[in-house]
Amino acid sequence: MNTLSPETIAIVQSTAAVMQQHGLAITTRMYERLFVDPDMKKLFDEAASKSGEQPKRLAGALLAVASNADNLDVLTAAIERIAARHVATHVKAEHYPAVANALLPAIKDVLGDAADERILNAWGEAYWFLADVLKSREHGLYTRGA
Ligand code: HEM
């Protein structure tokens, strides 16, 4: 897997402890922001796992990125599982900006001044890096089934 810039890696890794502490609050806030859009709400309602685990899973994924930013290859199995779930629930490439636009402000909402411009930019870069990996994997699953 390709990698992030050394500076982004250092910044994202420096937020691992904060993500451990506040990850769930961030992802809970992210869904509040995301679900203002009824189409987004519908997508998750139709996924219907209704386990209440979704913010925890996303928080876990964020924490995994923060902890392993210098070695994202360890996330390959997790990415495979997420991509399969996304395809099963009809997540499309065009949905990714809405999640970025909910996640990054949610980080700011929860962390306040602790999330300065550098941190938000680094997380933006990490999000889009991961999003590009997922989108390309999902494209393969949608078009070739593998
Ligand atoms: C980098 C971006 C993203 C990451 C890291 C991520 C992460 C995850 C994770 C960890 C899961 C749980 C997988 C499992 O069941 O083990 C998941 C499921 C899901 N994701 Fe994402 N996701 C991302 C982007 C998106 C986007 C853009 C959408 C569409 C708006 C989306 C919609 C969903 C849905 C509908 C599910 C299934 C929920 C359920 O099982 O109830 N995700 N995602």
mmCIF file of C-alpha atoms and ligand atoms in Angstrom:
data_model
loop_
_atom_site.group_PDB
_atom_site.id
_atom_site.type_symbol
_atom_site.label_atom_id
_atom_site.label_comp_id
_atom_site.label_asym_id
_atom_site.label_seq_id
_atom_site.Cartn_x
_atom_site.Cartn_y
_atom_site.Cartn_z
ATOM 1 C CA MET A 1 0.000 0.000 0.000
ATOM 2 C CA ASN A 2 1.204 3.523 -0.704
ATOM 3 C CA THR A 3 1.902 5.795 2.205
ATOM 4 C CA LEU A 4 1.239 9.216 3.691
ATOM 5 C CA SER A 5 3.809 12.003 3.820
ATOM 6 C CA PRO A 6 6.214 11.782 6.791
ATOM 7 C CA GLU A 7 4.803 14.992 8.245
ATOM 8 C CA THR A 8 1.213 13.755 8.043
ATOM 9 C CA ILE A 9 2.246 10.440 9.595
ATOM 10 C CA ALA A 10 3.890 12.232 12.534
ATOM 11 C CA ILE A 11 0.884 14.492 13.141
ATOM 12 C CA VAL A 12 -1.709 11.735 12.807
ATOM 13 C CA GLN A 13 0.292 9.427 15.093
ATOM 14 C CA SER A 14 0.591 12.202 17.665
ATOM 15 C CA THR A 15 -3.229 12.167 17.913
ATOM 16 C CA ALA A 16 -3.485 8.416 18.681
ATOM 17 C CA ALA A 17 -3.984 8.926 22.443
ATOM 18 C CA VAL A 18 -6.599 11.626 21.852
ATOM 19 C CA MET A 19 -8.365 9.383 19.351
ATOM 20 C CA GLN A 20 -8.374 6.576 21.883
ATOM 21 C CA GLN A 21 -9.998 8.873 24.421
ATOM 22 C CA HIS A 22 -12.409 10.787 22.197
ATOM 23 C CA GLY A 23 -12.885 8.585 19.122
ATOM 24 C CA LEU A 24 -16.382 7.502 20.063
ATOM 25 C CA ALA A 25 -17.514 11.063 20.825
ATOM 26 C CA ILE A 26 -16.100 12.143 17.454
ATOM 27 C CA THR A 27 -17.812 9.418 15.440
ATOM 28 C CA THR A 28 -21.102 9.910 17.342
ATOM 29 C CA ARG A 29 -20.940 13.614 16.465
ATOM 30 C CA MET A 30 -19.998 12.700 12.896
ATOM 31 C CA TYR A 31 -23.185 10.657 12.458
ATOM 32 C CA GLU A 32 -25.269 13.530 13.886
ATOM 33 C CA ARG A 33 -23.828 15.795 11.221
ATOM 34 C CA LEU A 34 -24.089 13.171 8.460
ATOM 35 C CA PHE A 35 -27.710 12.235 9.172
ATOM 36 C CA VAL A 36 -28.953 15.795 8.635
ATOM 37 C CA ASP A 37 -28.980 14.548 5.024
ATOM 38 C CA PRO A 38 -31.925 12.112 4.731
ATOM 39 C CA ASP A 39 -30.212 10.182 1.918
ATOM 40 C CA MET A 40 -27.282 9.433 4.212
ATOM 41 C CA LYS A 41 -29.604 8.411 7.018
ATOM 42 C CA LYS A 42 -31.459 6.107 4.635
ATOM 43 C CA LEU A 43 -28.247 4.426 3.485
ATOM 44 C CA PHE A 44 -27.390 3.479 7.063
ATOM 45 C CA ASP A 45 -30.981 2.537 7.954
ATOM 46 C CA GLU A 46 -31.087 0.191 4.979
ATOM 47 C CA ALA A 47 -27.778 -1.347 6.019
ATOM 48 C CA ALA A 48 -29.879 -2.349 9.008
ATOM 49 C CA SER A 49 -27.217 -3.869 11.203
ATOM 50 C CA LYS A 50 -28.891 -1.697 13.890
ATOM 51 C CA SER A 51 -26.388 -2.993 16.397
ATOM 52 C CA GLY A 52 -25.476 0.442 17.680
ATOM 53 C CA GLU A 53 -21.915 -0.695 17.050
ATOM 54 C CA GLN A 54 -21.342 1.486 14.016
ATOM 55 C CA PRO A 55 -19.798 4.528 15.797
ATOM 56 C CA LYS A 56 -17.553 2.123 17.713
ATOM 57 C CA ARG A 57 -16.423 0.393 14.531
ATOM 58 C CA LEU A 58 -15.655 3.663 12.811
ATOM 59 C CA ALA A 59 -13.855 4.940 15.927
ATOM 60 C CA GLY A 60 -11.851 1.696 15.922
ATOM 61 C CA ALA A 61 -10.918 2.260 12.290
ATOM 62 C CA LEU A 62 -9.803 5.837 13.026
ATOM 63 C CA LEU A 63 -7.722 4.672 15.944
ATOM 64 C CA ALA A 64 -6.138 1.975 13.791
ATOM 65 C CA VAL A 65 -5.176 4.623 11.242
ATOM 66 C CA ALA A 66 -3.733 6.895 13.947
ATOM 67 C CA SER A 67 -1.703 4.088 15.507
ATOM 68 C CA ASN A 68 -0.497 2.580 12.237
ATOM 69 C CA ALA A 69 -0.069 5.655 10.041
ATOM 70 C CA ASP A 70 3.551 4.657 9.371
ATOM 71 C CA ASN A 71 2.628 1.098 8.449
ATOM 72 C CA LEU A 72 -0.797 1.049 6.831
ATOM 73 C CA ASP A 73 -0.160 -2.408 5.374
ATOM 74 C CA VAL A 74 -1.293 -3.877 8.689
ATOM 75 C CA LEU A 75 -4.764 -2.532 7.854
ATOM 76 C CA THR A 76 -5.123 -4.631 4.688
ATOM 77 C CA ALA A 77 -7.436 -7.218 6.256
ATOM 78 C CA ALA A 78 -9.552 -4.524 7.905
ATOM 79 C CA ILE A 79 -9.823 -2.661 4.604
ATOM 80 C CA GLU A 80 -10.961 -5.818 2.859
ATOM 81 C CA ARG A 81 -13.718 -6.300 5.452
ATOM 82 C CA ILE A 82 -14.855 -2.660 5.323
ATOM 83 C CA ALA A 83 -14.916 -2.684 1.501
ATOM 84 C CA ALA A 84 -17.020 -5.870 1.485
ATOM 85 C CA ARG A 85 -19.471 -4.328 3.963
ATOM 86 C CA HIS A 86 -19.622 -1.108 1.950
ATOM 87 C CA VAL A 87 -20.409 -2.990 -1.250
ATOM 88 C CA ALA A 88 -23.068 -5.071 0.538
ATOM 89 C CA THR A 89 -24.680 -1.825 1.743
ATOM 90 C CA HIS A 90 -24.325 0.042 -1.602
ATOM 91 C CA VAL A 91 -21.802 2.661 -0.515
ATOM 92 C CA LYS A 92 -20.552 4.493 -3.617
ATOM 93 C CA ALA A 93 -17.522 6.659 -4.425
ATOM 94 C CA GLU A 94 -19.735 9.752 -4.523
ATOM 95 C CA HIS A 95 -20.676 9.284 -0.850
ATOM 96 C CA TYR A 96 -17.136 9.859 0.428
ATOM 97 C CA PRO A 97 -17.151 13.696 0.398
ATOM 98 C CA ALA A 98 -20.219 13.824 2.675
ATOM 99 C CA VAL A 99 -18.458 11.664 5.263
ATOM 100 C CA ALA A 100 -15.321 13.849 5.074
ATOM 101 C CA ASN A 101 -17.508 16.937 5.488
ATOM 102 C CA ALA A 102 -19.092 15.411 8.586
ATOM 103 C CA LEU A 103 -15.969 13.843 10.101
ATOM 104 C CA LEU A 104 -13.523 16.746 9.979
ATOM 105 C CA PRO A 105 -15.913 19.286 11.596
ATOM 106 C CA ALA A 106 -16.844 16.597 14.163
ATOM 107 C CA ILE A 107 -13.164 16.310 15.137
ATOM 108 C CA LYS A 108 -13.160 20.080 15.616
ATOM 109 C CA ASP A 109 -16.461 20.022 17.566
ATOM 110 C CA VAL A 110 -15.124 17.476 20.050
ATOM 111 C CA LEU A 111 -11.473 18.489 20.366
ATOM 112 C CA GLY A 112 -11.980 22.263 20.114
ATOM 113 C CA ASP A 113 -8.759 24.261 20.186
ATOM 114 C CA ALA A 114 -6.738 21.040 20.488
ATOM 115 C CA ALA A 115 -7.636 20.341 16.843
ATOM 116 C CA ASP A 116 -5.668 23.080 15.142
ATOM 117 C CA GLU A 117 -5.310 23.623 11.398
ATOM 118 C CA ARG A 118 -2.314 21.251 11.145
ATOM 119 C CA ILE A 119 -4.174 18.401 12.818
ATOM 120 C CA LEU A 120 -7.311 18.874 10.743
ATOM 121 C CA ASN A 121 -5.300 19.029 7.525
ATOM 122 C CA ALA A 122 -3.361 15.881 8.442
ATOM 123 C CA TRP A 123 -6.593 14.027 9.228
ATOM 124 C CA GLY A 124 -8.109 15.293 5.984
ATOM 125 C CA GLU A 125 -5.147 13.829 4.115
ATOM 126 C CA ALA A 126 -5.383 10.537 6.034
ATOM 127 C CA TYR A 127 -9.141 10.312 5.402
ATOM 128 C CA TRP A 128 -8.764 10.817 1.650
ATOM 129 C CA PHE A 129 -5.866 8.414 1.484
ATOM 130 C CA LEU A 130 -7.966 5.721 3.112
ATOM 131 C CA ALA A 131 -11.034 6.711 1.087
ATOM 132 C CA ASP A 132 -9.058 6.285 -2.160
ATOM 133 C CA VAL A 133 -7.902 2.820 -1.085
ATOM 134 C CA LEU A 134 -11.470 1.821 -0.171
ATOM 135 C CA LYS A 135 -13.008 3.308 -3.330
ATOM 136 C CA SER A 136 -10.605 1.448 -5.578
ATOM 137 C CA ARG A 137 -11.190 -1.839 -3.732
ATOM 138 C CA GLU A 138 -14.955 -1.287 -3.848
ATOM 139 C CA HIS A 139 -14.787 -0.454 -7.548
ATOM 140 C CA GLY A 140 -13.127 -3.830 -8.110
ATOM 141 C CA LEU A 141 -15.821 -5.599 -6.100
ATOM 142 C CA TYR A 142 -18.646 -3.805 -7.937
ATOM 143 C CA THR A 143 -17.239 -4.382 -11.422
ATOM 144 C CA ARG A 144 -15.464 -7.724 -11.175
ATOM 145 C CA GLY A 145 -16.914 -9.139 -7.990
ATOM 146 C CA ALA A 146 -13.385 -9.541 -6.611
HETATM 147 C C1 HEM B 1 -12.406 6.381 4.910
HETATM 148 C C2 HEM B 1 -13.731 6.282 5.036
HETATM 149 C C3 HEM B 1 -14.481 5.201 5.760
HETATM 150 C C4 HEM B 1 -14.083 4.332 6.752
HETATM 151 C C5 HEM B 1 -12.723 4.229 7.438
HETATM 152 C C6 HEM B 1 -15.239 3.496 7.068
HETATM 153 C C7 HEM B 1 -15.241 2.497 8.016
HETATM 154 C C8 HEM B 1 -16.264 1.583 8.188
HETATM 155 C C9 HEM B 1 -16.235 0.468 9.113
HETATM 156 C C10 HEM B 1 -15.058 0.128 10.045
HETATM 157 C C11 HEM B 1 -17.397 -0.217 8.974
HETATM 158 C C12 HEM B 1 -17.824 -1.497 9.730
HETATM 159 C C13 HEM B 1 -17.408 -2.700 8.903
HETATM 160 C C14 HEM B 1 -17.768 -4.008 9.595
HETATM 161 O O1 HEM B 1 -18.984 -4.320 9.645
HETATM 162 O O2 HEM B 1 -16.851 -4.674 10.083
HETATM 163 C C15 HEM B 1 -18.192 0.491 7.973
HETATM 164 C C16 HEM B 1 -19.459 0.117 7.588
HETATM 165 C C17 HEM B 1 -20.307 0.950 6.879
HETATM 166 N N1 HEM B 1 -19.961 2.141 6.289
HETATM 167 FE FE1 HEM B 1 -18.130 2.973 6.242
HETATM 168 N N2 HEM B 1 -16.293 3.855 6.269
HETATM 169 C C18 HEM B 1 -15.878 4.899 5.476
HETATM 170 C C19 HEM B 1 -16.656 5.570 4.545
HETATM 171 C C20 HEM B 1 -18.005 5.382 4.383
HETATM 172 C C21 HEM B 1 -18.851 6.170 3.507
HETATM 173 C C22 HEM B 1 -18.373 7.295 2.589
HETATM 174 C C23 HEM B 1 -20.114 5.691 3.642
HETATM 175 C C24 HEM B 1 -21.366 6.188 2.950
HETATM 176 C C25 HEM B 1 -21.969 7.260 3.335
HETATM 177 C C26 HEM B 1 -20.069 4.607 4.593
HETATM 178 C C27 HEM B 1 -21.150 3.842 4.977
HETATM 179 C C28 HEM B 1 -21.079 2.662 5.682
HETATM 180 C C29 HEM B 1 -22.216 1.773 5.898
HETATM 181 C C30 HEM B 1 -23.677 1.997 5.391
HETATM 182 C C31 HEM B 1 -21.737 0.684 6.650
HETATM 183 C C32 HEM B 1 -22.532 -0.514 7.162
HETATM 184 C C33 HEM B 1 -23.203 -0.110 8.445
HETATM 185 C C34 HEM B 1 -23.916 -1.240 9.142
HETATM 186 O O3 HEM B 1 -23.394 -2.363 9.145
HETATM 187 O O4 HEM B 1 -24.983 -0.969 9.733
HETATM 188 N N3 HEM B 1 -18.772 4.444 5.021
HETATM 189 N N4 HEM B 1 -17.481 1.555 7.519
#
